[in-house]
XYZ file of C-alpha atoms in Angstrom:
303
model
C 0.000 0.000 0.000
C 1.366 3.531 -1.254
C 1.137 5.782 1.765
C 1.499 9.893 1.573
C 1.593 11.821 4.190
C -1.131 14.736 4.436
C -0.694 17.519 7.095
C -2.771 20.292 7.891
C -0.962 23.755 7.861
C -1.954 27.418 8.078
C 0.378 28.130 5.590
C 0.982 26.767 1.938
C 4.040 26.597 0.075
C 3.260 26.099 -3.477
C 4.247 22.591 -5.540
C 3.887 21.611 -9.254
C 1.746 19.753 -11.045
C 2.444 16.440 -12.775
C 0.905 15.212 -16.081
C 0.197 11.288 -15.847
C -2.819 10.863 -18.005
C -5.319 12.016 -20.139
C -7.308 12.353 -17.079
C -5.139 12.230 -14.067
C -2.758 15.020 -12.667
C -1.481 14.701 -9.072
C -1.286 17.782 -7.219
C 0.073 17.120 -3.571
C 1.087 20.484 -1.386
C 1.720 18.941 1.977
C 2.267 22.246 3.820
C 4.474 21.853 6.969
C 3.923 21.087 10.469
C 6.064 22.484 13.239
C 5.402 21.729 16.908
C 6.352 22.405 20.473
C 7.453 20.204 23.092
C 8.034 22.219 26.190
C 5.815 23.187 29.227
C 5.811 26.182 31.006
C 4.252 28.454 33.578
C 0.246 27.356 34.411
C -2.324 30.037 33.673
C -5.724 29.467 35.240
C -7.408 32.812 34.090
C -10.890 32.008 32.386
C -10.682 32.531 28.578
C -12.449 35.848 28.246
C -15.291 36.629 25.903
C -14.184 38.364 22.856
C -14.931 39.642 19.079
C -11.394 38.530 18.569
C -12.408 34.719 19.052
C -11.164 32.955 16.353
C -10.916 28.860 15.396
C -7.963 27.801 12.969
C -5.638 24.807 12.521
C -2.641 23.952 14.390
C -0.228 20.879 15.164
C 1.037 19.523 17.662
C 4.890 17.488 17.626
C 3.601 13.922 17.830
C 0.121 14.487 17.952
C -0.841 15.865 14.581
C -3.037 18.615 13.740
C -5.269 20.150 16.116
C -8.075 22.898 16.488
C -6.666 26.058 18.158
C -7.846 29.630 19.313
C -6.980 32.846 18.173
C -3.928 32.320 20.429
C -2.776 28.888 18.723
C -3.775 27.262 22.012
C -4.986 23.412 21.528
C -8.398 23.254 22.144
C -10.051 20.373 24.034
C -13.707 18.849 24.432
C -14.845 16.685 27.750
C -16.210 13.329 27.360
C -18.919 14.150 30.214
C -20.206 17.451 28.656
C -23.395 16.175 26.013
C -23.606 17.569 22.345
C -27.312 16.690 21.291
C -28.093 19.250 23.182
C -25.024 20.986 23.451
C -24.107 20.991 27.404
C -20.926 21.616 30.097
C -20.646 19.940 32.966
C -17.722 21.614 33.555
C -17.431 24.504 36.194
C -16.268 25.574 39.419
C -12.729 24.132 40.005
C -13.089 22.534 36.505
C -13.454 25.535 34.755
C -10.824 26.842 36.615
C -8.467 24.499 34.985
C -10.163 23.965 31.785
C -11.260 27.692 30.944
C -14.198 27.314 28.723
C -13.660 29.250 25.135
C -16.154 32.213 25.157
C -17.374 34.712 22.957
C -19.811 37.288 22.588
C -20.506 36.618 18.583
C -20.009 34.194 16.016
C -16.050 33.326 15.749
C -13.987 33.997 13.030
C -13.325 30.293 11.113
C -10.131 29.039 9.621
C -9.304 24.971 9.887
C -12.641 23.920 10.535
C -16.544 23.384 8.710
C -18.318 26.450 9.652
C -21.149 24.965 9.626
C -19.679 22.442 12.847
C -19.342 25.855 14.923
C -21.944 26.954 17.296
C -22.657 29.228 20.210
C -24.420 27.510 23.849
C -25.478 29.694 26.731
C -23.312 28.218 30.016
C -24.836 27.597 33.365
C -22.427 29.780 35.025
C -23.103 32.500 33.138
C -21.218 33.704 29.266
C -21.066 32.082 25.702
C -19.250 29.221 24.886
C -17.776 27.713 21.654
C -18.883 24.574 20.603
C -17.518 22.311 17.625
C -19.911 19.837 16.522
C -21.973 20.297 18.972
C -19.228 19.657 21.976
C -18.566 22.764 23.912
C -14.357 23.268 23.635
C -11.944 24.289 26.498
C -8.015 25.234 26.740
C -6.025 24.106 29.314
C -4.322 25.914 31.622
C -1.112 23.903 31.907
C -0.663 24.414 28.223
C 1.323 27.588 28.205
C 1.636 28.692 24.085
C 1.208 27.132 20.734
C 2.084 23.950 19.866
C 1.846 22.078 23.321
C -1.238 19.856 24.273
C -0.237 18.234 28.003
C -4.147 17.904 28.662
C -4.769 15.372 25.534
C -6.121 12.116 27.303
C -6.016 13.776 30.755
C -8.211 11.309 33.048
C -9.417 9.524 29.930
C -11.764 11.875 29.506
C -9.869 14.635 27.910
C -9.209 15.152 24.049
C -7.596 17.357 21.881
C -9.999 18.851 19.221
C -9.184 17.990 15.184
C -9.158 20.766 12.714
C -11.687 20.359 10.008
C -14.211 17.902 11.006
C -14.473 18.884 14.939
C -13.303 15.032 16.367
C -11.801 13.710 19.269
C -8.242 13.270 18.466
C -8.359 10.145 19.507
C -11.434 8.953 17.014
C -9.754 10.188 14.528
C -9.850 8.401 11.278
C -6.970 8.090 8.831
C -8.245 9.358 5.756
C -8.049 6.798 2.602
C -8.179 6.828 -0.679
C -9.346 3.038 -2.130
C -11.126 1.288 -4.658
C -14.342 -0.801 -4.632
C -16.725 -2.266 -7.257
C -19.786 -0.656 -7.629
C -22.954 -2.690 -9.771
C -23.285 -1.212 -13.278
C -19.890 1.685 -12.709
C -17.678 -0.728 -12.588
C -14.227 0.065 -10.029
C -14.849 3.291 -8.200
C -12.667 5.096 -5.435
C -13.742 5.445 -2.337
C -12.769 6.755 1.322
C -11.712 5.098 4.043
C -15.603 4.121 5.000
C -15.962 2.279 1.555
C -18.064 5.389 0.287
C -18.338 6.160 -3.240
C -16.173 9.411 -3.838
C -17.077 12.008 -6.979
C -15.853 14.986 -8.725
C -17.569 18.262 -9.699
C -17.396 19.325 -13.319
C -17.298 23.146 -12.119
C -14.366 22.450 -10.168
C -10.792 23.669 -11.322
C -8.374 20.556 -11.533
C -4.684 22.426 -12.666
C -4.437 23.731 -10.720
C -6.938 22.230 -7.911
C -10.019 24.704 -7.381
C -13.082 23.811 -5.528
C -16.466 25.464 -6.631
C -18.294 23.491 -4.044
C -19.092 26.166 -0.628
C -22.785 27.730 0.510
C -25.199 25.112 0.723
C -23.346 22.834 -1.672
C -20.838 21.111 1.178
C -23.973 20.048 2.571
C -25.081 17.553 -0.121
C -21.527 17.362 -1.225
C -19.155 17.125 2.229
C -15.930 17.341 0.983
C -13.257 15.037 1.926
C -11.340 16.583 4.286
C -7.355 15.322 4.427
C -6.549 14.205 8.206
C -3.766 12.368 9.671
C -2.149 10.182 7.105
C -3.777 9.261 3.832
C -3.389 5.987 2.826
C -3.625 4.843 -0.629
C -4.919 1.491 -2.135
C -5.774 0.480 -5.841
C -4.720 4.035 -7.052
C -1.236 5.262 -8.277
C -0.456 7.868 -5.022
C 1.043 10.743 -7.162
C -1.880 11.366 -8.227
C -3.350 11.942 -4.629
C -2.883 15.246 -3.171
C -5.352 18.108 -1.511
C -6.273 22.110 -1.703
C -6.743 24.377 0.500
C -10.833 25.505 0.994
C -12.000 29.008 1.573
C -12.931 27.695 4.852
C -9.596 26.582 5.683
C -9.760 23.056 5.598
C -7.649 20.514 3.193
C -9.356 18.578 0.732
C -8.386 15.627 -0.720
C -7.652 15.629 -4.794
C -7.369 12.947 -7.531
C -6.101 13.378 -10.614
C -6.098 17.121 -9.821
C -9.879 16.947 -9.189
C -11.275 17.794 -5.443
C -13.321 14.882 -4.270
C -16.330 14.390 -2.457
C -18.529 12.067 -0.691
C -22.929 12.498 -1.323
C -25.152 12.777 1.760
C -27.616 10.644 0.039
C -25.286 8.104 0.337
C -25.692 5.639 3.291
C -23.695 2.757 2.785
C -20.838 1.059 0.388
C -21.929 0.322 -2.933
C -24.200 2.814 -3.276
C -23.582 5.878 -6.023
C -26.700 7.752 -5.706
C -25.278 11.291 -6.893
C -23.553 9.688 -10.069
C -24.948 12.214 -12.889
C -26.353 14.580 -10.428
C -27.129 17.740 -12.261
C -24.927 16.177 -15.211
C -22.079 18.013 -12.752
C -21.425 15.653 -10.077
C -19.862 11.814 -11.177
C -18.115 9.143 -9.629
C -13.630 8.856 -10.335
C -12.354 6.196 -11.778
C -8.883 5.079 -10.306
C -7.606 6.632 -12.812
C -8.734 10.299 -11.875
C -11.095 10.013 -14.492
C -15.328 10.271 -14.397
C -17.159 7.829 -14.611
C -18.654 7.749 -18.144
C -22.028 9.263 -17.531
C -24.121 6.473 -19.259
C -23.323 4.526 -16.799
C -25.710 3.762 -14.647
C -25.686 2.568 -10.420
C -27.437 -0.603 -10.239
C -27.129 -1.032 -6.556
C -28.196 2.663 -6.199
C -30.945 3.219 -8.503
C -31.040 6.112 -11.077
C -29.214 9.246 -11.058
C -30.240 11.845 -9.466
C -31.244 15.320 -11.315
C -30.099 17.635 -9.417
């Protein structure tokens, strides 16, 4: 198995594009990750509300990428707190070494889905943050950028991940394999075993994704965390983009890819055809001829 390795980074350096095929030209811009190993002084002063709250991506030496604040501090969420509804149960003493993150507005995103970020009134008065629906902390032994001493903290503390809002530690590799799907033929997939597609409105040299607003909703984009590992595909031509929203998105051939919320197991390929726009990649970083049709999935979908 080919494996690359895909790091989120705040800042991109810029690579060149290789032609490998008719269809397929691999695009990979890795970015850099620098971390910090030290600990210093302990700050227990509550993170203060703020217009200047902000959410990006970091990293962390031997950790990997991680959700920050406007500070670059790691952010954390607390097994005991709920999500659906969004709830702390952390205050008091806790609070005192886990300062929530408030605000008193929307915060500024940069590393993670916007549409993952919410607002939830505490019991103890102010705004918190919340990431998928988890309300998010720092910690006070952490002491600047680049340090996370509270990840796994009573096994019930976790480092936050940058672009889809997880646990650290249920993080998934992302993947980039191949499966059979009835009347396509060999499709790529993610590491799930879900049917991945490209958007003809998309920009492919170099990478360009025309897929934000509403669209990310039908169409979530796959999102490059941790390593991605490569099966059944040649791995120069797997890279990733930066989005406007700050996350990295996996590419193929040049082409951002996506997984279909109508979707709902392996094997399906509802949104082949969608729109005539949307159509499942061939390992080759190519579509999917569009006369093809999805046995296992029914017909395409119009729109």
């Amino acid at each position: 198995m080919y494996r690359i390795r895909l790091v989120a980074a705040a800042v991109l350096g810029s690579a060149g594009l290789a032609f490998l095929a008719a269809c397929g030209a691999g695009y990979t811009d890795p970015g850099q990750v620098r971390g910090a190993s030290a600990a210093g002084r302990t700050v227990t002063s509550a993170v203060p509300a703020s217009s200047r709250v902000k959410l990006a991506a970091g990293a962390v030496e031997g950790l990997g990428p991680v959700l920050t604040d406007q500070d670059g501090r790691t952010l954390y969420r607390f097994a005991k707190d709920g999500a659906r509804p969004s709830k702390s149960t952390c205050d008091g003493d806790c609070a005192a070494q886990w300062p929530p993150l408030l605000a008193d507005g929307p915060p500024q995103v940069t590393g993670v889905q916007e549409q993952l970020v919410g607002l939830m009134p505490r019991d103890d008065g102010g705004t918190q943050v919340t990431v998928g629906g988890w309300p998010v902390y720092r910690y006070a032994k952490d002491s600047g950028p680049g340090i996370a001493l509270g990840d796994g903290s009573g096994g019930t503390w976790t480092a936050v991940t940058p672009g889809d809002g997880r646990a650290v530690a249920q993080r998934p590799s992302t993947a980039v394999a191949t499966a059979e799907v009835d009347g396509l033929g060999t499709v790529l997939t993610d590491q799930d075993g879900m049917t991945l597609y490209l958007f003809t409105k998309d920009g492919k040299q170099p990478p360009k994704s025309a897929c934000d607003g509403d669209c990310p909703r039908t169409w979530p984009p796959l999102v490059a965390t941790g390593e991605t590992s490569v099966s059944g595909v040649d791995g120069k031509l797997v890279g990733q983009v930066l989005r406007p929203d700050g996350t990295r998105q996996v590419t193929v051939g040049g082409w951002p890819v996506y997984r279909h919320a109508k979707d709902t197991a392996p094997g399906q390929a509802t949104g082949h055809g969608s729109g005539g726009t949307w159509f499942a990649l061939e390992p080759n970083g190519c579509k999917v001829p569009g006369d093809r049709k999805p046995a296992a999935s029914g017909t395409p979908l119009s729109g």
